[in-house]
CSV table of C-alpha atoms in Angstrom, one decimal:
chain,number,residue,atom,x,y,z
A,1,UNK,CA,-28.4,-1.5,-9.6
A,2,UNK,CA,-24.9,-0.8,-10.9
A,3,UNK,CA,-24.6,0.3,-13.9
A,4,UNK,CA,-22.5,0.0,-17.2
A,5,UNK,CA,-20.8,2.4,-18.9
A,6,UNK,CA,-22.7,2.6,-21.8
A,7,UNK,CA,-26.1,2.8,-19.9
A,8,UNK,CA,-28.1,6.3,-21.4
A,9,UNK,CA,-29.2,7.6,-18.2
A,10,UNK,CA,-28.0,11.1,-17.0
A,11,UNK,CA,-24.6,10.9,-15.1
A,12,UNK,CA,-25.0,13.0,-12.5
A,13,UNK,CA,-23.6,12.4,-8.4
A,14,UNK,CA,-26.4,11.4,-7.3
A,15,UNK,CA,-27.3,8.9,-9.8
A,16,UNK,CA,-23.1,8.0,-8.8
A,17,UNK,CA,-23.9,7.9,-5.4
A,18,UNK,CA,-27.0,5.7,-5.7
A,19,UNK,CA,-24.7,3.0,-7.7
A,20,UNK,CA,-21.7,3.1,-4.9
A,21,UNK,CA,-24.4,2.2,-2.3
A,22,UNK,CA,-26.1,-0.3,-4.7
A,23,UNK,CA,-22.5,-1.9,-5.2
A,24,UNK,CA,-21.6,-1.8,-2.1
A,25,UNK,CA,-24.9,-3.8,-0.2
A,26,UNK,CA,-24.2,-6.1,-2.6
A,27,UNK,CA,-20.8,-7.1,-0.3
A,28,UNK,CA,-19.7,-9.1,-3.3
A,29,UNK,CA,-17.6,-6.5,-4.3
A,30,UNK,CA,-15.1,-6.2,-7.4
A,31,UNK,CA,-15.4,-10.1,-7.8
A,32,UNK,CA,-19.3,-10.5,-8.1
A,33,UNK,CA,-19.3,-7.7,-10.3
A,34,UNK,CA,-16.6,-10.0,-12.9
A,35,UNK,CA,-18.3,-12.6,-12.1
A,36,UNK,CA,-21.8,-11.6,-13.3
A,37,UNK,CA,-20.1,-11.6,-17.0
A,38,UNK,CA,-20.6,-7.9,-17.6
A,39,UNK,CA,-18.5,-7.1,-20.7
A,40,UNK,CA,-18.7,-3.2,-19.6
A,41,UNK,CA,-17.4,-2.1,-16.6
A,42,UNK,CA,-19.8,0.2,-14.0
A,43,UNK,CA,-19.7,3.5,-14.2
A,44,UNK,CA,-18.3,3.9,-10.6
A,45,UNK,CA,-15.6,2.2,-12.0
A,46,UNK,CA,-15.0,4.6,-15.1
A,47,UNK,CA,-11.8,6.8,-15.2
A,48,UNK,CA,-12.9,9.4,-17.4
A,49,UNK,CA,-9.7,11.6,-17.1
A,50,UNK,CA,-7.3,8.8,-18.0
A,51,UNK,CA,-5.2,9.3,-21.1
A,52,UNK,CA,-2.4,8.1,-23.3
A,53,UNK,CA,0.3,9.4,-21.6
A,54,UNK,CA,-1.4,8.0,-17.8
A,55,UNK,CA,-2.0,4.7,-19.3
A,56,UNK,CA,-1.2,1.9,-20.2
A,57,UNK,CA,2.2,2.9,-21.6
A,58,UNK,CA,5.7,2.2,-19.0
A,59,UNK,CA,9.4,3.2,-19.5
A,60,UNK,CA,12.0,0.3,-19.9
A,61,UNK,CA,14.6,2.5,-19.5
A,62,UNK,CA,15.1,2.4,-15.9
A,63,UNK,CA,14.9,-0.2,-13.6
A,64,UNK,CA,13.9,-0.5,-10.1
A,65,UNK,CA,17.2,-1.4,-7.9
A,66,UNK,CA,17.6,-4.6,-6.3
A,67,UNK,CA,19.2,-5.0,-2.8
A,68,UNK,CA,19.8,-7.8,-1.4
A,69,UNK,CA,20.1,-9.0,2.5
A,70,UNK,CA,21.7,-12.2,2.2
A,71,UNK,CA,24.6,-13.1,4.7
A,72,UNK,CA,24.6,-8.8,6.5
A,73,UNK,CA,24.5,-10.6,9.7
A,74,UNK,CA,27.9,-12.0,8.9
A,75,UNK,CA,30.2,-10.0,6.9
A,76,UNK,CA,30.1,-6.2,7.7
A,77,UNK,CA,31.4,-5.0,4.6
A,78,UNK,CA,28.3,-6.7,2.9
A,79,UNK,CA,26.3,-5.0,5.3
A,80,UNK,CA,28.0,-1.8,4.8
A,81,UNK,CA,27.1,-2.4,0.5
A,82,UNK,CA,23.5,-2.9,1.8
A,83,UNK,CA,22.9,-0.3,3.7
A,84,UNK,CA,24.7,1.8,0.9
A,85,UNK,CA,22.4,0.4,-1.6
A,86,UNK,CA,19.5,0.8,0.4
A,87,UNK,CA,20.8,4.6,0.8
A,88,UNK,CA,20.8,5.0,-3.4
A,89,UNK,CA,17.4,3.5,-3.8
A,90,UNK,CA,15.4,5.5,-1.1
A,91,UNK,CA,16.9,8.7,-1.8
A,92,UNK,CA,16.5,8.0,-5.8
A,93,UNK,CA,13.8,6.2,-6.3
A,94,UNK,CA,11.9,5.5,-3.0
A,95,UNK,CA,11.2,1.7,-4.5
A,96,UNK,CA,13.4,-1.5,-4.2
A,97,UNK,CA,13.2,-5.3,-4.7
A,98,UNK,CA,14.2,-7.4,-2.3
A,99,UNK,CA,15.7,-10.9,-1.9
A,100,UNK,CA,18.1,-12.4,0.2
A,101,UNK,CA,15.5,-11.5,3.1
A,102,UNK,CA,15.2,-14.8,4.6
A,103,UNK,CA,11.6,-15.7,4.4
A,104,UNK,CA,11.0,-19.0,2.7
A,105,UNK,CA,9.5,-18.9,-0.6
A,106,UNK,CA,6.9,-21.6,0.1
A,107,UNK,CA,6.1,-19.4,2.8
A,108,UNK,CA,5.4,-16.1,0.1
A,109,UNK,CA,3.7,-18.6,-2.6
A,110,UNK,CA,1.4,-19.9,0.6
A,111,UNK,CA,0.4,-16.3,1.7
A,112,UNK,CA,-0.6,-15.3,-1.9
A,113,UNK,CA,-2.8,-18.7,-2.2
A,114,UNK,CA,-4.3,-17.8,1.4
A,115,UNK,CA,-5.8,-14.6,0.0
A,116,UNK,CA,-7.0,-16.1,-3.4
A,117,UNK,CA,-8.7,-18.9,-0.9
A,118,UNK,CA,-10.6,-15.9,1.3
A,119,UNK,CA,-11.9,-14.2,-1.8
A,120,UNK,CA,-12.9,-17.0,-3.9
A,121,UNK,CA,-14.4,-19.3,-1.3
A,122,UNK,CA,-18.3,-18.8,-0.7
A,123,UNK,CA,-19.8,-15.8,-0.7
A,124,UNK,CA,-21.8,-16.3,2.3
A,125,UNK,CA,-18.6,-16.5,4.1
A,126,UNK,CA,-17.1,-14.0,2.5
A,127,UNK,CA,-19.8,-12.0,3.3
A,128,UNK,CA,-19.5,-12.6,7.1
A,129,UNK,CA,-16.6,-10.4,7.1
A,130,UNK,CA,-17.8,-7.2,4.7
A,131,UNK,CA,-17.3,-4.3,7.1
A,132,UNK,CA,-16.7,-0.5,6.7
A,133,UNK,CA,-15.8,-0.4,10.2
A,134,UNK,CA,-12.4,0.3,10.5
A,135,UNK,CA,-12.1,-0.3,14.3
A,136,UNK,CA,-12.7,-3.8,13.5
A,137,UNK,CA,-9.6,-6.1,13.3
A,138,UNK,CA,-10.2,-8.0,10.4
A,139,UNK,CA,-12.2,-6.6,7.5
A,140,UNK,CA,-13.2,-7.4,3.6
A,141,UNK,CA,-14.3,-5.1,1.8
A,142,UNK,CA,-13.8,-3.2,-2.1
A,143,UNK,CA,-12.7,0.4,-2.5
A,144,UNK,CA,-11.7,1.6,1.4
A,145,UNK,CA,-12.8,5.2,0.5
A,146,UNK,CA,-15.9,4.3,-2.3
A,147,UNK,CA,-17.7,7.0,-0.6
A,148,UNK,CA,-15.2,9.5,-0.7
A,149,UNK,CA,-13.3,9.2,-3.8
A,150,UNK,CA,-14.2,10.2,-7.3
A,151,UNK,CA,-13.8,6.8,-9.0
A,152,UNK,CA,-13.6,3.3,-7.7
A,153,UNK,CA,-10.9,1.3,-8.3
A,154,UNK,CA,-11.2,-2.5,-9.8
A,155,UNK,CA,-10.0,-4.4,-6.3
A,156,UNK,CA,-11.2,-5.8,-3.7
A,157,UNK,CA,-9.3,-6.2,-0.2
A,158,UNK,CA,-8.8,-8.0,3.3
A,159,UNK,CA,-7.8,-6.1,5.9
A,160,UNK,CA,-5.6,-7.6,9.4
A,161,UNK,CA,-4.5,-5.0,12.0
A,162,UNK,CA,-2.3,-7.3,13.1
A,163,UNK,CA,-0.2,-5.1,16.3
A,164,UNK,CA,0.1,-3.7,18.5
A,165,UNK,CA,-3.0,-5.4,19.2
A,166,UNK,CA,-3.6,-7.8,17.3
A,167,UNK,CA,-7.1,-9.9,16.8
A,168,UNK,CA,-7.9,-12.8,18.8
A,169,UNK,CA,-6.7,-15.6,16.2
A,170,UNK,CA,-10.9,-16.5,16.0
A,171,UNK,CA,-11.4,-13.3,14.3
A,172,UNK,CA,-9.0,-14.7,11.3
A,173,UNK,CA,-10.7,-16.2,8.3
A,174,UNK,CA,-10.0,-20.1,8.8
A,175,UNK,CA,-9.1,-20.2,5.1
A,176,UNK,CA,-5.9,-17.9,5.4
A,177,UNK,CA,-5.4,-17.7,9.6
A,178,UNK,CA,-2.4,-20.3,10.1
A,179,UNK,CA,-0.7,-18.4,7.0
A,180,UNK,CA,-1.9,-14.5,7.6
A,181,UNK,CA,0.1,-15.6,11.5
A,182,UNK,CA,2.9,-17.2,10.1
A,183,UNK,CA,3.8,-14.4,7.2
A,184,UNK,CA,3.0,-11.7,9.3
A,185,UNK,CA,5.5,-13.0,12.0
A,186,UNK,CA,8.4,-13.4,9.6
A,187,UNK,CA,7.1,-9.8,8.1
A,188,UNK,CA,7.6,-8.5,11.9
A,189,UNK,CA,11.1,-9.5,12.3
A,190,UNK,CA,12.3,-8.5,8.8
A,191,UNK,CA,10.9,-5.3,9.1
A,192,UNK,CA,12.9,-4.7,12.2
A,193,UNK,CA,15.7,-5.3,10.5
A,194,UNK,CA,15.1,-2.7,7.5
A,195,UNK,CA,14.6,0.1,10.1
A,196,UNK,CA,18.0,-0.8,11.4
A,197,UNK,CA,19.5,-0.6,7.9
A,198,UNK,CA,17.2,2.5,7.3
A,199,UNK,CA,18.4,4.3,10.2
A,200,UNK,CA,22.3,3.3,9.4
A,201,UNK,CA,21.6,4.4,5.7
A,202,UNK,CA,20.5,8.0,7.4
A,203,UNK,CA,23.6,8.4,9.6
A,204,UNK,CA,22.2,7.1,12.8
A,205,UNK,CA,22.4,4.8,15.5
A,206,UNK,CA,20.7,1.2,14.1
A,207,UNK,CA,18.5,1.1,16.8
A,208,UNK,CA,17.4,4.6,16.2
A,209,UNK,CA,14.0,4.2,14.0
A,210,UNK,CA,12.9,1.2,15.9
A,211,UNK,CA,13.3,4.2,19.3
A,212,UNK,CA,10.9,6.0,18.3
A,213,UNK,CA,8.2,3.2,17.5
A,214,UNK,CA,8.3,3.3,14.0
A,215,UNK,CA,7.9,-0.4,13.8
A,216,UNK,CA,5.4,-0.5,16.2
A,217,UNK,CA,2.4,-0.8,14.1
A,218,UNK,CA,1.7,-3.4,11.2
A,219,UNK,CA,-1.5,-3.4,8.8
A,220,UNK,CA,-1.5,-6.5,6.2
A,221,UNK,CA,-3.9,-6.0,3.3
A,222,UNK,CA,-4.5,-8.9,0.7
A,223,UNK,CA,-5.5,-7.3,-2.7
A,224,UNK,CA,-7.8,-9.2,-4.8
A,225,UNK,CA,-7.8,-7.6,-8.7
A,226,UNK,CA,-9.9,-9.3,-10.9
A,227,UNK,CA,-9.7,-9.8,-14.6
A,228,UNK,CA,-11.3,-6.3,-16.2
A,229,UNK,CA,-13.1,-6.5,-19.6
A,230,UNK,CA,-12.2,-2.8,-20.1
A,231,UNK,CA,-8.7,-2.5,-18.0
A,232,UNK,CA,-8.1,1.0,-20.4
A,233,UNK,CA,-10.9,2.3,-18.7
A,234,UNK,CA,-9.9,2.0,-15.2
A,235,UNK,CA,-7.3,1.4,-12.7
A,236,UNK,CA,-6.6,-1.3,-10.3
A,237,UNK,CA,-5.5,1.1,-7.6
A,238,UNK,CA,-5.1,4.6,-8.7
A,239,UNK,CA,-2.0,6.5,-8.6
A,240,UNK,CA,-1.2,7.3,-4.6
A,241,UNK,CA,1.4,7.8,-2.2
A,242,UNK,CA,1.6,6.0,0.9
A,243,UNK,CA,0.6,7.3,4.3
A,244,UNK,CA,2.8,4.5,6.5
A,245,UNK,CA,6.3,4.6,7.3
A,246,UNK,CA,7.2,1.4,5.2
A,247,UNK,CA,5.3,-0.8,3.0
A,248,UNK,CA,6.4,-4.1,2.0
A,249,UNK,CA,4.4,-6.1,-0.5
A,250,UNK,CA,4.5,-9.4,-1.8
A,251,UNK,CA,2.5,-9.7,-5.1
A,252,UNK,CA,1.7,-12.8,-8.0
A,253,UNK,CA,3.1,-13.3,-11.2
A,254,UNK,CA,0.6,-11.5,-13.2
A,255,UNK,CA,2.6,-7.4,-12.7
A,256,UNK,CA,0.6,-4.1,-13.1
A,257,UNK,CA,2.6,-2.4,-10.4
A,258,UNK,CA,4.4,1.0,-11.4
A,259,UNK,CA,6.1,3.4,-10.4
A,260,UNK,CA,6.7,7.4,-11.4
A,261,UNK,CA,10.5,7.4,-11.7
A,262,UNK,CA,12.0,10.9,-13.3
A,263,UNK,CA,8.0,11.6,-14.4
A,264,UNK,CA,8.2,8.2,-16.2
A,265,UNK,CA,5.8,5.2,-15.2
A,266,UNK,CA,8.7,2.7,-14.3
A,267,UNK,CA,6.8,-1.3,-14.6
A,268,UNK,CA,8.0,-3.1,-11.0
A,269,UNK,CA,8.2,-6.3,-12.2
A,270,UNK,CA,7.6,-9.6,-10.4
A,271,UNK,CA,10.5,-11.4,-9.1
A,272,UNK,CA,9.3,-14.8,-7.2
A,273,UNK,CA,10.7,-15.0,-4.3
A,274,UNK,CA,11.3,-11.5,-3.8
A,275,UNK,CA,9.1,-8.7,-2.0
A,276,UNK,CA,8.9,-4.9,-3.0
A,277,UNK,CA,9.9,-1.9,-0.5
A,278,UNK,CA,8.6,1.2,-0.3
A,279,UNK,CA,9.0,4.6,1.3
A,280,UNK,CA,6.1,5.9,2.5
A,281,UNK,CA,5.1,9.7,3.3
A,282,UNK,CA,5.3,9.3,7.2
A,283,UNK,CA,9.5,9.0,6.4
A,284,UNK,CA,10.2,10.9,3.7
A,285,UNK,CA,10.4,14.5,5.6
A,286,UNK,CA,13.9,13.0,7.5
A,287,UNK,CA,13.8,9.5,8.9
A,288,UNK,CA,10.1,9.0,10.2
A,289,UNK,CA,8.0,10.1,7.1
A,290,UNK,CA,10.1,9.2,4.0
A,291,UNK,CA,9.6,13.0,4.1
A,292,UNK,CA,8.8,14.2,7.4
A,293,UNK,CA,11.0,12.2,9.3
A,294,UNK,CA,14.3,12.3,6.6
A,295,UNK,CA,13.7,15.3,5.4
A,296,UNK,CA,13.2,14.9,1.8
A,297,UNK,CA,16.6,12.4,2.2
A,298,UNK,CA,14.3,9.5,1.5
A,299,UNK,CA,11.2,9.8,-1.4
A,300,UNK,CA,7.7,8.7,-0.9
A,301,UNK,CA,7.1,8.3,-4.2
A,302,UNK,CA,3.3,7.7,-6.5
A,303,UNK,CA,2.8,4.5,-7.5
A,304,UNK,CA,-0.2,2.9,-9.2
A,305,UNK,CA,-1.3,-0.8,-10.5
A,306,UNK,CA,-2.5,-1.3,-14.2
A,307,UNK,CA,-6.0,-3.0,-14.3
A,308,UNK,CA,-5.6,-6.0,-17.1
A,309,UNK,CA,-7.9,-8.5,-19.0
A,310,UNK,CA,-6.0,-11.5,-17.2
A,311,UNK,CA,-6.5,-12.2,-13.5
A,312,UNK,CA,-6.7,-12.3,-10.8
A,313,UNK,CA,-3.7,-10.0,-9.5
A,314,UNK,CA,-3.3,-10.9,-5.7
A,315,UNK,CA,-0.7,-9.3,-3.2
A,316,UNK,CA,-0.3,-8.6,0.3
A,317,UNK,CA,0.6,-5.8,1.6
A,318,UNK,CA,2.5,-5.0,4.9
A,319,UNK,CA,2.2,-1.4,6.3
A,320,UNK,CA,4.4,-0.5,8.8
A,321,UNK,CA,2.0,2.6,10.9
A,322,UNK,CA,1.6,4.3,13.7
A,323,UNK,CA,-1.7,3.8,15.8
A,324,UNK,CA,-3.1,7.1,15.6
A,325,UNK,CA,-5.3,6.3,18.0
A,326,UNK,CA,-2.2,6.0,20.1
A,327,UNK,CA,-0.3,8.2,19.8
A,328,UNK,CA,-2.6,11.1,18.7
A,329,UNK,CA,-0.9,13.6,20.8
A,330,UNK,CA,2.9,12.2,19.6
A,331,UNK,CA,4.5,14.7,17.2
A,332,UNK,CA,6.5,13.9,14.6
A,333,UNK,CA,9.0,15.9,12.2
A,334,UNK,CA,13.0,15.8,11.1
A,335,UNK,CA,14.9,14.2,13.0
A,336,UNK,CA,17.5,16.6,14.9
A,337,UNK,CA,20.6,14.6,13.9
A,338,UNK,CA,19.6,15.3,10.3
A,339,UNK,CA,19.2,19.2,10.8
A,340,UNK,CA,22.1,21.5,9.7
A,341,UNK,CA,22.3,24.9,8.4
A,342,UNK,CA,22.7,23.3,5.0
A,343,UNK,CA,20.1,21.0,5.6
A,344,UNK,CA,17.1,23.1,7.2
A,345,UNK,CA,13.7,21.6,8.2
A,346,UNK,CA,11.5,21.1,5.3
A,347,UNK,CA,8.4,20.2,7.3
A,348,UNK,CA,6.9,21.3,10.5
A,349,UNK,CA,6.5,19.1,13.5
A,350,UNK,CA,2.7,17.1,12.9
A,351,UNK,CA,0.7,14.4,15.0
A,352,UNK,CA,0.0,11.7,12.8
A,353,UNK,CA,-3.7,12.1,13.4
A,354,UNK,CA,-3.4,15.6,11.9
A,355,UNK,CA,-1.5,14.1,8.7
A,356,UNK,CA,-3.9,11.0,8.3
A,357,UNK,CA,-6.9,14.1,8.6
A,358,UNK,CA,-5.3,15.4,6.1
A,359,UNK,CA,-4.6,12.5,3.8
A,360,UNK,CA,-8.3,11.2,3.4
A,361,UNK,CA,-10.0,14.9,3.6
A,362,UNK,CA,-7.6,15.3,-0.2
A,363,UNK,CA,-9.0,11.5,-1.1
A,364,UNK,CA,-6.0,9.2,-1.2
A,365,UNK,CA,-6.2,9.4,-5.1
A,366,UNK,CA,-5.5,13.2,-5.0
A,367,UNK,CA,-4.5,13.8,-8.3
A,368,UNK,CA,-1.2,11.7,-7.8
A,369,UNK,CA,-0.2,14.8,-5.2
A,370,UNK,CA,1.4,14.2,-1.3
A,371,UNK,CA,-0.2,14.9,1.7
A,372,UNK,CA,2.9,16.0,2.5
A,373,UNK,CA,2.8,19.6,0.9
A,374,UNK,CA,0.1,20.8,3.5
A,375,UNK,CA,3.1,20.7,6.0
A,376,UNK,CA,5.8,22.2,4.3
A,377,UNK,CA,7.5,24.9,6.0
């Protein structure tokens, strides 16, 4: 049984942990839980530590930059304003919109349908597919660490790892298959072309990101938010930095996303047509981990999404990772060309299996802090 907020009974973990189990079997997730017509949200659910200046409250005095890609194959002083802009906003804010990147806007408004068709079709079917195995290609399921984090967060999500390997095109759910292998394609290419504006924005050879395999791996994720009836209770995903290289997300109309911008939630409003990039840890550090890679040149920065009373949110969300599983024994720091006397090594050489250890043993959620610290020199 999951409980409401208001229910008398003594709040202790275990009481917790029986709920997270009890939600959980239910493999309805998030949506069956709004669905049911509960006007109080679950206690799993509860952020008990929010407060006025976490929530709900954003600055409009900055706004995230724009860049955009249209006609850099063609004219190179356009592509030289690019990959300055792209420079300003990684090193500022670690955030940018995008447009101009070439990928059809029927094609976005179809991918965020496909994932509103897999998580309101049938529950049976939607069933089929809940999984906490994350060796599994394609996955549903609602809170990726329920078990492990303090709170749950009001979402529920798909998951494709969709290369190096990716899953025999059975696996995909028929509701969203033709569009999940059709955006993902067009996500593939684009995203070999902002790792060869990333690596010209640090100094380098264009080529020299994509070298080292930093486009090798690609995780989508569709997000499912529903409508909350107590979105000042909870979050939709909690504050969090990201543990990829790049992440390039494609979300509805309906907003919540923000970002911490001079210690100011910044909203990251929706553009149609347009798809949001940002830095993640595993580059931040010089030109691989928005930190460990560009050495603090580029910012991984927290983010979080506001839970609301309207609904549902959707996005999908393109992670551009490295396997740990292959290349476990690959380490990664600052990249040489970046090191001077003036500009020292922040971070020490790590495996990204060490770092993802790291990352999930804090709880992605960890107080709005970066994995990132542990390996500071």
């Amino acid at each position: 049984m999951v409980v409401s907020n208001t229910d008398p009974c003594c709040c202790n973990h275990h009481d917790l942990d029986n709920e997270r189990k009890d939600f959980d079997e239910t493999k309805d997730g998030v949506k069956g839980v709004a669905d049911s017509g509960l006007t109080k949200i679950p206690r799993i659910f509860l952020h008990k530590n929010l407060s006025s200046n976490q929530k709900p409250s954003s600055c409009s005095e900055f706004t995230v930059p724009t860049v955009d890609l249209d006609e850099i194959g063609n004219d190179p002083n356009k592509r030289s304003t690019v990959v300055e802009g792209i420079r300003n906003a990684c090193e500022k804010w670690g955030f940018f919109q995008l447009v101009g990147h070439g990928i059809p806007v029927e094609t976005l408004d179809e991918m965020i349908d496909g994932i509103r068709r897999f998580h309101e079709q049938e529950s049976e079917i939607r069933r089929g597919f809940y999984s906490r195995d994350l060796d599994k290609k394609v996955i549903y399921l609602s809170n990726f660490q329920l078990y492990k984090s303090a709170v749950a967060d009001w979402r529920d999500s798909i998951a494709f790892r969709l290369a190096p390997n990716p899953p025999d095109p059975r696996e995909f759910p028929q509701v969203c298959r033709d569009i999940v292998m059709d955006y993902s394609s067009q996500v593939k290419t684009l995203g070999l072309t902002l790792f060869e504006l990333l690596s010209e924005a640090l100094g380098l050879k264009p080529n020299h990101l994509k070298d080292i395999d930093l486009a090798e791996g690609l995780l989508m994720m569709g997000h499912y938010y529903p409508p909350c009836p107590e979105p000042e209770l909870t979050m939709a995903t909690s504050s969090h930095f990201d543990s990829n290289f790049i992440t390039l997300l494609l979300q509805d109309q309906i907003g919540g996303l923000q970002v911490l911008h001079e210690n100011q939630w910044v909203d990251v409003p929706s553009k149609r047509g347009a798809l949001v990039v940002n830095m993640g840890d595993l580059i931040q550090a010089s030109v691989l981990s928005n930190d460990l890679i560009s050495n603090d040149k580029f910012k991984s920065v927290n983010h979080r999404v506001l839970a609301k009373n309207v609904g549902p949110r959707i996005s999908a969300v393109c992670f551009f990772r490295t396997e740990a599983n292959n290349s476990s024994n690959r380490l990664y720091g600052p990249v040489e060309e970046l090191l001077s006397d003036e500009n020292p090594a922040v971070y020490r050489d790590t495996t990204v299996k060490d770092y993802l250890s790291q990352y999930y043993s804090r709880g992605m959620h960890a107080q709005g802090t970066s994995a990132l610290s542990y390996f500071k020199i």
